[in-house]
CSV table of C-alpha atoms and ligand atoms in Angstrom, one decimal:
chain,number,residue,atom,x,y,z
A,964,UNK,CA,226.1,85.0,154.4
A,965,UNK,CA,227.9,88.6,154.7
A,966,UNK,CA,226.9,91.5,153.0
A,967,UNK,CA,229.7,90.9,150.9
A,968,UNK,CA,228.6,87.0,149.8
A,969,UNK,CA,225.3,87.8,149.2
A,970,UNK,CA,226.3,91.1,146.9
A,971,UNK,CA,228.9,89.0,145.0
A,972,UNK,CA,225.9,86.5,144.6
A,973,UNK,CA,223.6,89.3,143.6
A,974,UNK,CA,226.2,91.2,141.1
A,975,UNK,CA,226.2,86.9,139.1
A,976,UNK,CA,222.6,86.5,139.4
A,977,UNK,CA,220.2,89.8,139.7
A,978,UNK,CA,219.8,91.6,136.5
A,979,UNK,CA,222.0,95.0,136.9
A,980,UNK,CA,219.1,97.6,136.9
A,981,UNK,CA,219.8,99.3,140.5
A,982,UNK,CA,222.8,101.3,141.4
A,983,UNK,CA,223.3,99.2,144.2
A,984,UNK,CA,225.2,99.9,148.3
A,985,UNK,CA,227.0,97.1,148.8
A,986,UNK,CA,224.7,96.4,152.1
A,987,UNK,CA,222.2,93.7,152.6
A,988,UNK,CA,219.4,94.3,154.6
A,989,UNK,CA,218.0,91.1,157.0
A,990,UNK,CA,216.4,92.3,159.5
A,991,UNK,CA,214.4,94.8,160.6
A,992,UNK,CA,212.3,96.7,163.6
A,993,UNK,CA,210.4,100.3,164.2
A,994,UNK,CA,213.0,102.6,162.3
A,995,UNK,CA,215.6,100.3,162.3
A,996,UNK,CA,216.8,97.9,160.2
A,997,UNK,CA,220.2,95.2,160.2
A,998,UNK,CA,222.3,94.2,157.6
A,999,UNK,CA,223.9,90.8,157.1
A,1000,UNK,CA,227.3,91.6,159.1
A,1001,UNK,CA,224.8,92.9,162.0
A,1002,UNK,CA,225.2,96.5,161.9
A,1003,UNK,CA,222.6,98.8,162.7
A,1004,UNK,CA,220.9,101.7,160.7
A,1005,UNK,CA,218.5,104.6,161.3
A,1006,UNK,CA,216.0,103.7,157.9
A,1007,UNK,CA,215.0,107.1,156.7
A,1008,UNK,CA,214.1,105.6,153.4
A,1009,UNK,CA,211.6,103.5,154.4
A,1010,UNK,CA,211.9,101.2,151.3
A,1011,UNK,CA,211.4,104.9,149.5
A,1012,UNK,CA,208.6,106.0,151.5
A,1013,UNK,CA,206.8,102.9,152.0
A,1014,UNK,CA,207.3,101.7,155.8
A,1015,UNK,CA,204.4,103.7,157.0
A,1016,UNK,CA,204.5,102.0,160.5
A,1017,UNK,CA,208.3,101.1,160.2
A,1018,UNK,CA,209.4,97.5,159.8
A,1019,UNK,CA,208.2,94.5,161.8
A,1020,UNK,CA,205.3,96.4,163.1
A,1021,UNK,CA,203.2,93.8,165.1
A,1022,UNK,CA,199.9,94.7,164.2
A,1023,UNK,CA,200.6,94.0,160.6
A,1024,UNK,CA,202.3,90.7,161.2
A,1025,UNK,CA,199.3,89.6,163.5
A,1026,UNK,CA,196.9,90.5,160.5
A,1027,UNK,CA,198.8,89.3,157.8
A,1028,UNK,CA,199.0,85.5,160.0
A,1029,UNK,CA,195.8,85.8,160.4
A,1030,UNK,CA,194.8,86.2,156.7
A,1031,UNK,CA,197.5,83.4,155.8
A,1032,UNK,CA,195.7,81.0,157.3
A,1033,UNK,CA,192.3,81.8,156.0
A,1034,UNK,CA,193.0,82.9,152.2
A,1035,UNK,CA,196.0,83.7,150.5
A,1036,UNK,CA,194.9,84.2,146.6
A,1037,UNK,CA,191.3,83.8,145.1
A,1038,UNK,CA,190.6,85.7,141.5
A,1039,UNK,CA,189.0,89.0,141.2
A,1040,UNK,CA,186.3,86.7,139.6
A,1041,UNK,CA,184.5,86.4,142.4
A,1042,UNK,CA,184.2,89.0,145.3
A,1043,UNK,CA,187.2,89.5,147.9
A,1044,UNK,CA,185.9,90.2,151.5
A,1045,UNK,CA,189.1,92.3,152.7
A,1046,UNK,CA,189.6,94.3,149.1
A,1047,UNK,CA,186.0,95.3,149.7
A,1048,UNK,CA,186.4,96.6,153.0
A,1049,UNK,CA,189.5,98.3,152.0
A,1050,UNK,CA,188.2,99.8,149.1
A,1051,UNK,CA,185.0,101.5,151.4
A,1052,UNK,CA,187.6,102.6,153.2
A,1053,UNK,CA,189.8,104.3,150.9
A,1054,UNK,CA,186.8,105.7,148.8
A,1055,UNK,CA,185.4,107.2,152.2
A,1056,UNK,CA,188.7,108.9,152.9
A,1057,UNK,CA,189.2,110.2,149.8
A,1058,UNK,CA,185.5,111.3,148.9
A,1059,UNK,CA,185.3,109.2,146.0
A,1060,UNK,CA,183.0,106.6,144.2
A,1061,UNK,CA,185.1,103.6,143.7
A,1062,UNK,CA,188.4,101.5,143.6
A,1063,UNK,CA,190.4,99.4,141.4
A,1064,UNK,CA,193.4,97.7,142.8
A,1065,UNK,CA,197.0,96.2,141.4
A,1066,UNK,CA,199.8,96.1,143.2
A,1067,UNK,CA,202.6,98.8,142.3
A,1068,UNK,CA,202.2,102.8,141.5
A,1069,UNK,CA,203.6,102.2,137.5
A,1070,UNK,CA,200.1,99.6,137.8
A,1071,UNK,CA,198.0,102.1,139.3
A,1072,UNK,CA,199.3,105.2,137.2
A,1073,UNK,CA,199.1,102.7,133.6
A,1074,UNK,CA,195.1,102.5,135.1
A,1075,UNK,CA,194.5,105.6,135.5
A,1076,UNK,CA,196.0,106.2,131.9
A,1077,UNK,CA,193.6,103.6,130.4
A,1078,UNK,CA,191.0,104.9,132.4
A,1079,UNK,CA,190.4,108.5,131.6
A,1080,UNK,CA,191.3,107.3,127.8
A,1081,UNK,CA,188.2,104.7,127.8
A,1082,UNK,CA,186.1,107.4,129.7
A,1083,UNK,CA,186.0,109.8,126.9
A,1084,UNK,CA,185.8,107.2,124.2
A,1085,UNK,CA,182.7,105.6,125.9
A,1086,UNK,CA,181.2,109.2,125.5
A,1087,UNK,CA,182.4,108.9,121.9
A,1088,UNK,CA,185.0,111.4,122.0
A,1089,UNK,CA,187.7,108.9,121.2
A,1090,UNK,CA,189.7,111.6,119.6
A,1091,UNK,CA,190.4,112.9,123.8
A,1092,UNK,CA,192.5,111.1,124.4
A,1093,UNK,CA,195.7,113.7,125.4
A,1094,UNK,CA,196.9,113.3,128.4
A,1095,UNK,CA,198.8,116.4,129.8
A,1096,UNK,CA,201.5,115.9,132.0
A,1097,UNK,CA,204.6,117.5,133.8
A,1098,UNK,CA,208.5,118.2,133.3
A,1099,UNK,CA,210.2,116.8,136.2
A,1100,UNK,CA,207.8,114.1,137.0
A,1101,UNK,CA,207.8,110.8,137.9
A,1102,UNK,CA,205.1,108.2,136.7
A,1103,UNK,CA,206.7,104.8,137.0
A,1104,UNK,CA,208.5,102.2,134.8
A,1105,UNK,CA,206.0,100.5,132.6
A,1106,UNK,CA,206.0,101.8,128.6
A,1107,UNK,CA,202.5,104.1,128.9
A,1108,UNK,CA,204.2,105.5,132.8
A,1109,UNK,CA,207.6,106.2,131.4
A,1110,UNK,CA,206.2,108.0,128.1
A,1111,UNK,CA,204.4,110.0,131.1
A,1112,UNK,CA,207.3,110.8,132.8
A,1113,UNK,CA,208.8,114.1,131.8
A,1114,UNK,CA,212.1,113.2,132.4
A,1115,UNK,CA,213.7,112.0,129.1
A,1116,UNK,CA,216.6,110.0,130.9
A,1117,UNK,CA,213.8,107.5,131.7
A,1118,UNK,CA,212.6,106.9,128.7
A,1119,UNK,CA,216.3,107.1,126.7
A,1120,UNK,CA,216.8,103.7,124.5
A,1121,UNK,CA,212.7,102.6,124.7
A,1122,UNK,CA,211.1,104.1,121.7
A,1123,UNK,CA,209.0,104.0,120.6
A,1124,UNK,CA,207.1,105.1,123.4
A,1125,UNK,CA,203.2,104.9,123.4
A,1126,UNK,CA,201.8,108.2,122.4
A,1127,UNK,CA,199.5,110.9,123.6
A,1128,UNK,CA,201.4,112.6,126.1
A,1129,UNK,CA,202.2,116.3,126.2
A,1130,UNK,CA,204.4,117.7,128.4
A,1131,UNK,CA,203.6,121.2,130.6
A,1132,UNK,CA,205.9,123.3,132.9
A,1133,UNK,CA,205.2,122.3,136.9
A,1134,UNK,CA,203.9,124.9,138.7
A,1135,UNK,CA,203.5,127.2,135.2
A,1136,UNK,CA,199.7,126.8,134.5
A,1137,UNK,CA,199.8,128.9,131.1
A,1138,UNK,CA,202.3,126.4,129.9
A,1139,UNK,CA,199.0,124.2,130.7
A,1140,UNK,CA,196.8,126.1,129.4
A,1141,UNK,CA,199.2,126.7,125.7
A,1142,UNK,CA,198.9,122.3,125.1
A,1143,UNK,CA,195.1,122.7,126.1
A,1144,UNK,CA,193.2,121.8,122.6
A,1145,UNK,CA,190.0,119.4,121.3
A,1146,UNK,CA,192.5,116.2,121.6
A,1147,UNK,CA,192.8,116.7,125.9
A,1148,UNK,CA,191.5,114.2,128.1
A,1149,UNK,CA,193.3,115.0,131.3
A,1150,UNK,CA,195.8,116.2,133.0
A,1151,UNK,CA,197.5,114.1,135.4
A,1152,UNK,CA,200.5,115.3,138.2
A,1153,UNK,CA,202.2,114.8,141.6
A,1154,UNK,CA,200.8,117.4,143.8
A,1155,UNK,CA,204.4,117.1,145.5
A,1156,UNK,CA,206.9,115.7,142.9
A,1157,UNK,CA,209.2,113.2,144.5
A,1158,UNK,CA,211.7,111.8,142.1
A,1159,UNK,CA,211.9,115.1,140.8
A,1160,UNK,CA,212.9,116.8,143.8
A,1161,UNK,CA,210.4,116.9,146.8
A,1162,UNK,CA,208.8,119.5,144.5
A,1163,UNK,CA,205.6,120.7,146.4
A,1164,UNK,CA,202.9,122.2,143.5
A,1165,UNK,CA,201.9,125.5,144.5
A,1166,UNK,CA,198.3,126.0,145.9
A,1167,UNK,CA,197.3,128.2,143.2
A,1168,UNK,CA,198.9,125.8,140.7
A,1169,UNK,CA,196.8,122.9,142.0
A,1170,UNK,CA,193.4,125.1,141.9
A,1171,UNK,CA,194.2,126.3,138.8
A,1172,UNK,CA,194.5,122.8,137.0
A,1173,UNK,CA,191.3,122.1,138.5
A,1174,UNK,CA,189.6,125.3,137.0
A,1175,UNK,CA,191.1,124.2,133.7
A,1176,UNK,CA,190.0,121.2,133.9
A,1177,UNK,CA,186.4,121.9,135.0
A,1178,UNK,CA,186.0,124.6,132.2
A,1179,UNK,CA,187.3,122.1,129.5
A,1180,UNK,CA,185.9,119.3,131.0
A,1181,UNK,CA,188.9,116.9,131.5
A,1182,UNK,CA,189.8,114.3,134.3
A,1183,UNK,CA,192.3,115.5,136.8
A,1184,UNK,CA,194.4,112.5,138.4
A,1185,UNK,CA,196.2,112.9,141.3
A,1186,UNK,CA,199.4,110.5,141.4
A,1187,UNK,CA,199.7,110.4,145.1
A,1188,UNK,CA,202.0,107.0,144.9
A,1189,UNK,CA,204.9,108.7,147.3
A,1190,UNK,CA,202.9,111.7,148.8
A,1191,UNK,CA,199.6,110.0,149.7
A,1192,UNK,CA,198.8,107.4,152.6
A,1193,UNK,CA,199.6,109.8,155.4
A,1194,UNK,CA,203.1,111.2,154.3
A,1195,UNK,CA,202.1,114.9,154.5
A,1196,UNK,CA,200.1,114.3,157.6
A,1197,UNK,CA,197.0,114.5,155.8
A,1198,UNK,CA,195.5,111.1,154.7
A,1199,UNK,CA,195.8,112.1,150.8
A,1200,UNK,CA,197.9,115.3,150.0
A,1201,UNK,CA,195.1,116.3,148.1
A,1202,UNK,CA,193.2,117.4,151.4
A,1203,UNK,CA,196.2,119.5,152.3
A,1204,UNK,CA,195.4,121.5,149.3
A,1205,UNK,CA,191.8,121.5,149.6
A,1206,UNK,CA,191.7,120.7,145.8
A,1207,UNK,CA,189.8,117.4,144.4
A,1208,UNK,CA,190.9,115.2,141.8
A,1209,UNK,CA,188.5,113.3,140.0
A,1210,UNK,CA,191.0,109.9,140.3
A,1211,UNK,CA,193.8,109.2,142.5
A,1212,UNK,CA,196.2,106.7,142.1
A,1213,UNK,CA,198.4,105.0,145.2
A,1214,UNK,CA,200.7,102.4,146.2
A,1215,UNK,CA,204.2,102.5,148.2
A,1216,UNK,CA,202.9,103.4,151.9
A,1217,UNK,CA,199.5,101.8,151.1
A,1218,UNK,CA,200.6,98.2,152.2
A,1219,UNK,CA,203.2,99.0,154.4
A,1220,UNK,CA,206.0,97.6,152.8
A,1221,UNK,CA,203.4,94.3,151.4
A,1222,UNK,CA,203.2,95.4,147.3
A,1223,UNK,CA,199.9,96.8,146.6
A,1224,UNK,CA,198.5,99.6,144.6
A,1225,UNK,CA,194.9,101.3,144.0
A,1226,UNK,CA,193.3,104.1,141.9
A,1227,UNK,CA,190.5,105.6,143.3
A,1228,UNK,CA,187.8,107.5,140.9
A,1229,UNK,CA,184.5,109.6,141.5
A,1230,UNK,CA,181.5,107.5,140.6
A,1231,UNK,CA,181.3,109.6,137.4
A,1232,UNK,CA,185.3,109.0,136.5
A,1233,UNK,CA,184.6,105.1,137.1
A,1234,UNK,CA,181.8,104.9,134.6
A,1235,UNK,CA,184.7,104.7,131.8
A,1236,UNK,CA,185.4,101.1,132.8
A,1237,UNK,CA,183.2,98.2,132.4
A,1238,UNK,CA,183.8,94.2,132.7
A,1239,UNK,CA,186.8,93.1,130.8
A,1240,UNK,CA,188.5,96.7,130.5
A,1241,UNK,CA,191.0,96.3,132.7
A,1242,UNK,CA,192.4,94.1,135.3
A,1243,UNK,CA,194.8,92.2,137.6
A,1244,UNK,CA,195.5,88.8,138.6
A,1245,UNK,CA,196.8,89.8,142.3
A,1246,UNK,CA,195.5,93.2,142.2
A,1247,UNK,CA,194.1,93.5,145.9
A,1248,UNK,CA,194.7,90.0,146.5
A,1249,UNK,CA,193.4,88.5,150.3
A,1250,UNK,CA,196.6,89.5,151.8
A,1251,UNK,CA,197.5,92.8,150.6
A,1252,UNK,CA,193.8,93.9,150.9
A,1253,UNK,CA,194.2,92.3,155.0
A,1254,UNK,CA,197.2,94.3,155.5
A,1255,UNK,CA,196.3,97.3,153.8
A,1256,UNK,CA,193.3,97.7,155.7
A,1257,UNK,CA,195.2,97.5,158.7
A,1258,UNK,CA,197.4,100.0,157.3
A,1259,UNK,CA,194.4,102.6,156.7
A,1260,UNK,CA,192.8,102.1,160.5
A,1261,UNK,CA,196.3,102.7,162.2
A,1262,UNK,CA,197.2,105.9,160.3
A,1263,UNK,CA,193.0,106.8,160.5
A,1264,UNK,CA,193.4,106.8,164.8
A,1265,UNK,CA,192.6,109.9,166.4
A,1266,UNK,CA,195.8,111.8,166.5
A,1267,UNK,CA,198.1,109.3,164.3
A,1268,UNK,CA,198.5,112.1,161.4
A,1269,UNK,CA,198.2,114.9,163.6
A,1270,UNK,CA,201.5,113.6,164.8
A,1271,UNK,CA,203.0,112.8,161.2
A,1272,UNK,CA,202.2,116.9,160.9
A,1273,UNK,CA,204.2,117.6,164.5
A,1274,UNK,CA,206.8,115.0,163.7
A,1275,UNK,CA,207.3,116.2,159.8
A,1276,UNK,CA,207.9,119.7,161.3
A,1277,UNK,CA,210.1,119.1,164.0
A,1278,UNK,CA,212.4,117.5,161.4
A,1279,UNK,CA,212.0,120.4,159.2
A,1280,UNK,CA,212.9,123.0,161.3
A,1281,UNK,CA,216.1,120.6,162.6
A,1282,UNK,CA,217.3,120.2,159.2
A,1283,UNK,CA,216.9,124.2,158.6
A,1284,UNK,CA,219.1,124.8,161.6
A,1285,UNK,CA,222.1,123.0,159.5
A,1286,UNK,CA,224.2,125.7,158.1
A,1287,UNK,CA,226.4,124.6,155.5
A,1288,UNK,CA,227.0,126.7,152.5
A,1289,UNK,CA,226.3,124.0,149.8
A,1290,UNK,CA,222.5,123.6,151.1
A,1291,UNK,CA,220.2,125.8,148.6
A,1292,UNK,CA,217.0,124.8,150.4
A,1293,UNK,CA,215.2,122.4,152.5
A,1294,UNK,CA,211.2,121.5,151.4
A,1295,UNK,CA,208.7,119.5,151.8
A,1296,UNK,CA,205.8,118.4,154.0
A,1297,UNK,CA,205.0,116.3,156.6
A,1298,UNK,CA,207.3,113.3,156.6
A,1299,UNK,CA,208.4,114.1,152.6
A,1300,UNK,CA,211.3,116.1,153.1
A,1301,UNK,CA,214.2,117.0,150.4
A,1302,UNK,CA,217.1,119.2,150.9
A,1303,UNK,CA,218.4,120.1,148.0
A,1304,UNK,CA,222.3,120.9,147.5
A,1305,UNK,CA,224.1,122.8,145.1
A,1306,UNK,CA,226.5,119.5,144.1
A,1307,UNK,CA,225.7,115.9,143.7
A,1308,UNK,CA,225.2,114.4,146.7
A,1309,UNK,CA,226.4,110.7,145.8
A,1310,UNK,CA,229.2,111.0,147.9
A,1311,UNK,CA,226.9,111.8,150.7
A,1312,UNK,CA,224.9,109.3,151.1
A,1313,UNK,CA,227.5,107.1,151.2
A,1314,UNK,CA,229.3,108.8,154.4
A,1315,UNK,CA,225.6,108.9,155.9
A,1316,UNK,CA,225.2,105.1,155.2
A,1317,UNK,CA,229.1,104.0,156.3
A,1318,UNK,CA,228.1,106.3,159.4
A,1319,UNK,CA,224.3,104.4,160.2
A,1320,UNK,CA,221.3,106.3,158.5
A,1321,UNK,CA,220.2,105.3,154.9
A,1322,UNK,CA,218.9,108.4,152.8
A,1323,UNK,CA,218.4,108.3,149.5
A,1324,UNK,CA,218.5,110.9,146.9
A,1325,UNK,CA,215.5,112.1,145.1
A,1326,UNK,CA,217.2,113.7,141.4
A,1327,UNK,CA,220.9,113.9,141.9
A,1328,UNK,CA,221.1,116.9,144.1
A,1329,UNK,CA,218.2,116.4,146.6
A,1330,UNK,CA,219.0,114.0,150.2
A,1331,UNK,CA,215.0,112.7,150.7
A,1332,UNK,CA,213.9,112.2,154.3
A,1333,UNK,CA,211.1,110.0,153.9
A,1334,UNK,CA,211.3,108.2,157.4
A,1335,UNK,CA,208.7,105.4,158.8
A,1336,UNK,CA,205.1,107.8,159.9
A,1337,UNK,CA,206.3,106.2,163.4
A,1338,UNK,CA,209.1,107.7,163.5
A,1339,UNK,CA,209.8,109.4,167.5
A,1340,UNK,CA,212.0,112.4,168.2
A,1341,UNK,CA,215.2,110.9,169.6
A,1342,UNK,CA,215.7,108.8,166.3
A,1343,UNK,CA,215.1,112.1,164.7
A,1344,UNK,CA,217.7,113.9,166.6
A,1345,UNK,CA,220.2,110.9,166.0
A,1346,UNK,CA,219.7,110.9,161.9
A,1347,UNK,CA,219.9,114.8,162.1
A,1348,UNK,CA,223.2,114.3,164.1
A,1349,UNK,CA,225.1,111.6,161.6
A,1350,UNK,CA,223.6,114.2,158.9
A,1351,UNK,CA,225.5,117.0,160.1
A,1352,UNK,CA,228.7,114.8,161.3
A,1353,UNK,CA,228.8,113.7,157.4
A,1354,UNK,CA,228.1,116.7,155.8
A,1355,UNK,CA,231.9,117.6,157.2
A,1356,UNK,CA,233.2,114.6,156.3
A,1357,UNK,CA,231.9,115.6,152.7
A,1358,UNK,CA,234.4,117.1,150.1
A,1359,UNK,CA,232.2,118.7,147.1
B,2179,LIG,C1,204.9,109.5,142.2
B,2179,LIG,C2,205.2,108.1,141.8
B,2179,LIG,N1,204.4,107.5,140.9
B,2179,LIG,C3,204.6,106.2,140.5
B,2179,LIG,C4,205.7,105.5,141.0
B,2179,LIG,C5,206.0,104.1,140.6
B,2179,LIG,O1,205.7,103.3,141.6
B,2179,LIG,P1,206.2,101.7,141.5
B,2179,LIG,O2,207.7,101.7,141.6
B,2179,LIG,O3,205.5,101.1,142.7
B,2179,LIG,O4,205.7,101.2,140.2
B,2179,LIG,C6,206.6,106.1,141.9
B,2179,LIG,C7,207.8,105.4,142.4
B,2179,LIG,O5,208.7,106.0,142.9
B,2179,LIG,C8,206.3,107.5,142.4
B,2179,LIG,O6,207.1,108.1,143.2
């Protein structure tokens, strides 16, 4: 089929809830990928900055046939070899006590909602149970995530919501500190915002929250679904910051493009759940737990994020040498990269897709570069080269 069957196909039978390119994606290799007429494309989405090790990567494949032909699915009822193993892991990384998996970031962020909620009622303070949360974020799709999403045209036509959210200014910890009051039970942000705008927090922002929270005793969760795994060039952004949560949640890069998701808690955090509070069919099932722990030891090798950090700066400073008078500002870290324009830039990801790189936007005036951890310099130099040639191109 071309791209143009299988979209006509797609447009009877899909339910319409993308914005779709009309461009099918078969086949794909490093940061690469084919459609169905068998053009090429630089991916700098990455599946929106989930291709940690770019597509078809052969140590994931090998692990993933490997773990086909031993287990596919077994419940969380009894004890999963590779989830265990991938939960030391993550839990080592990330200094904490314990994991719970699922398999999407809207799944990991809704646990992390019930979580800090049952934590406080276990200590019978079921009155805390406020979560505070931040304009311009991003939390997922579910009811509980998009009520804790400040972005009202996410939640527009799905009330009512479920309560107990309250919304604070990013980077503005007295707007924090103003919805502080007996009913909090945590606050809960993006330490870079990404479908708001490859927002970075600001250090002092970060250490702030965690001095409120430490004097008012509430649970700080870090939703590290787009920034975590590697994408900053540290393993969670958290350690970029030097600033500890007391739960982090995960999922897009975790599994490499195979759908898993995890929230990660201190010991202390964990406490609030207990059998039969919360769970998942195929959360951390044998095959995402195989791949996902292959995931973790590649981007753990000496020197892998070391070289996300080179990388992720090399593409910075070529996107800063683009002059063009409608940029405002490029940001970022690491591989999680936005430049933001003064006009919608629709138009221009179009050109950059008819011309062979896929970006995506990240709000309507931010292009996202969000690029495979693999990615070398040469591809780099290419996607920074079809940039500039459609940013001409571009009439805004
Ligand atoms: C920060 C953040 N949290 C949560 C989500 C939701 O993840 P998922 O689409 O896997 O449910 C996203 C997805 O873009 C995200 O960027």
């Amino acid at each position: 089929m071309t791209n143009q069957d299988i979209a006509a196909k797609g447009q009877q039978y899909v339910m319409n809830t993308y914005g779709r390119f009309p461009v099918a994606l078969v086949r794909g290799k490093g940061s690469h990928v084919w459609d169905a007429n068998g053009r090429q494309y630089l991916d700098f989405v990455a599946g929106i900055a989930v291709c940690l090790l770019g597509h078809s990567n052969q140590d994931l494949n090998a692990v993933l046939r490997e773990q086909s032909q031993k287990l596919w699915h077994v419940s969380n009822l009894y004890w999963i070899e590779p989830q265990v193993e991938l939960a030391e892991k993550l839990v080592f990384q990330a200094g904490m006590g314990k994991a719970f998996f699922c398999n999407s970031g809207a799944e990991a962020n809704e646990a992390a909602i019930k979580l800090v909620r049952k934590y406080f009622y276990r200590r019978k303070e079921s009155h805390r149970n406020k979560i505070i949360v931040f304009n311009g974020s991003f939390h997922g799709r579910t009811l509980a995530t998009v009520a804790a999403t400040g972005q009202t045209k996410y939640q527009e036509g799905f009330a009512p919501l479920p309560e107990g959210f309250a919304y604070a200014e990013f980077n503005d910890l007295s707007s924090v500190e103003q919805l502080v009051d007996e009913s909090t039970c945590a606050v809960m942000v993006e330490p870079i915002q990404g479908e708001g705008g490859i927002r970075p927090a600001e250090l002092g922002f970060l250490k702030g929250l965690r001095e409120i929270c430490d004097q008012k005793g509430l649970l700080l969760v870090f939703d590290e679904v787009q920034c975590g795994m590697g994408r900053t060039g540290k393993f969670f952004a958290f350690q970029a910051y030097g600033v500890k949560p007391d739960v982090i949640t995960l999922a897009k890069g975790l599994g490499g493009g195979f759908p898993v998701g995890a929230m990660l808690a201190t010991d202390k955090a964990a406490g609030g759940f207990a059998p039969g509070d919360h769970a998942s069919t195929f959360g951390g099932n044998p095959l995402a737990a195989a791949v996902a722990n292959r995931v973790v030891d590649i981007i753990t090798e000496e020197g892998f994020l070391d070289q996300v950090s080179k990388i992720g700066n090399y593409l910075f400073d070529s996107l800063k040498k683009v002059k063009d008078g409608r940029i405002v500002t490029v940001r970022g870290w690491g591989l999680m990269l936005g430049v933001e324009f003064k006009a919608e830039i629709k138009e221009l990801v179009e050109i950059c897709i008819q011309k062979g790189l896929l970006l995506v936007g990240a709000g309507p005036r931010v292009l996202r570069f969000v690029p495979p951890l693999t990615v070398n310099k040469s591809e780099i130099d290419q996607a920074v080269e079809i940039f500039r040639e459609a940013l001409k191109e571009w009439n805004s």
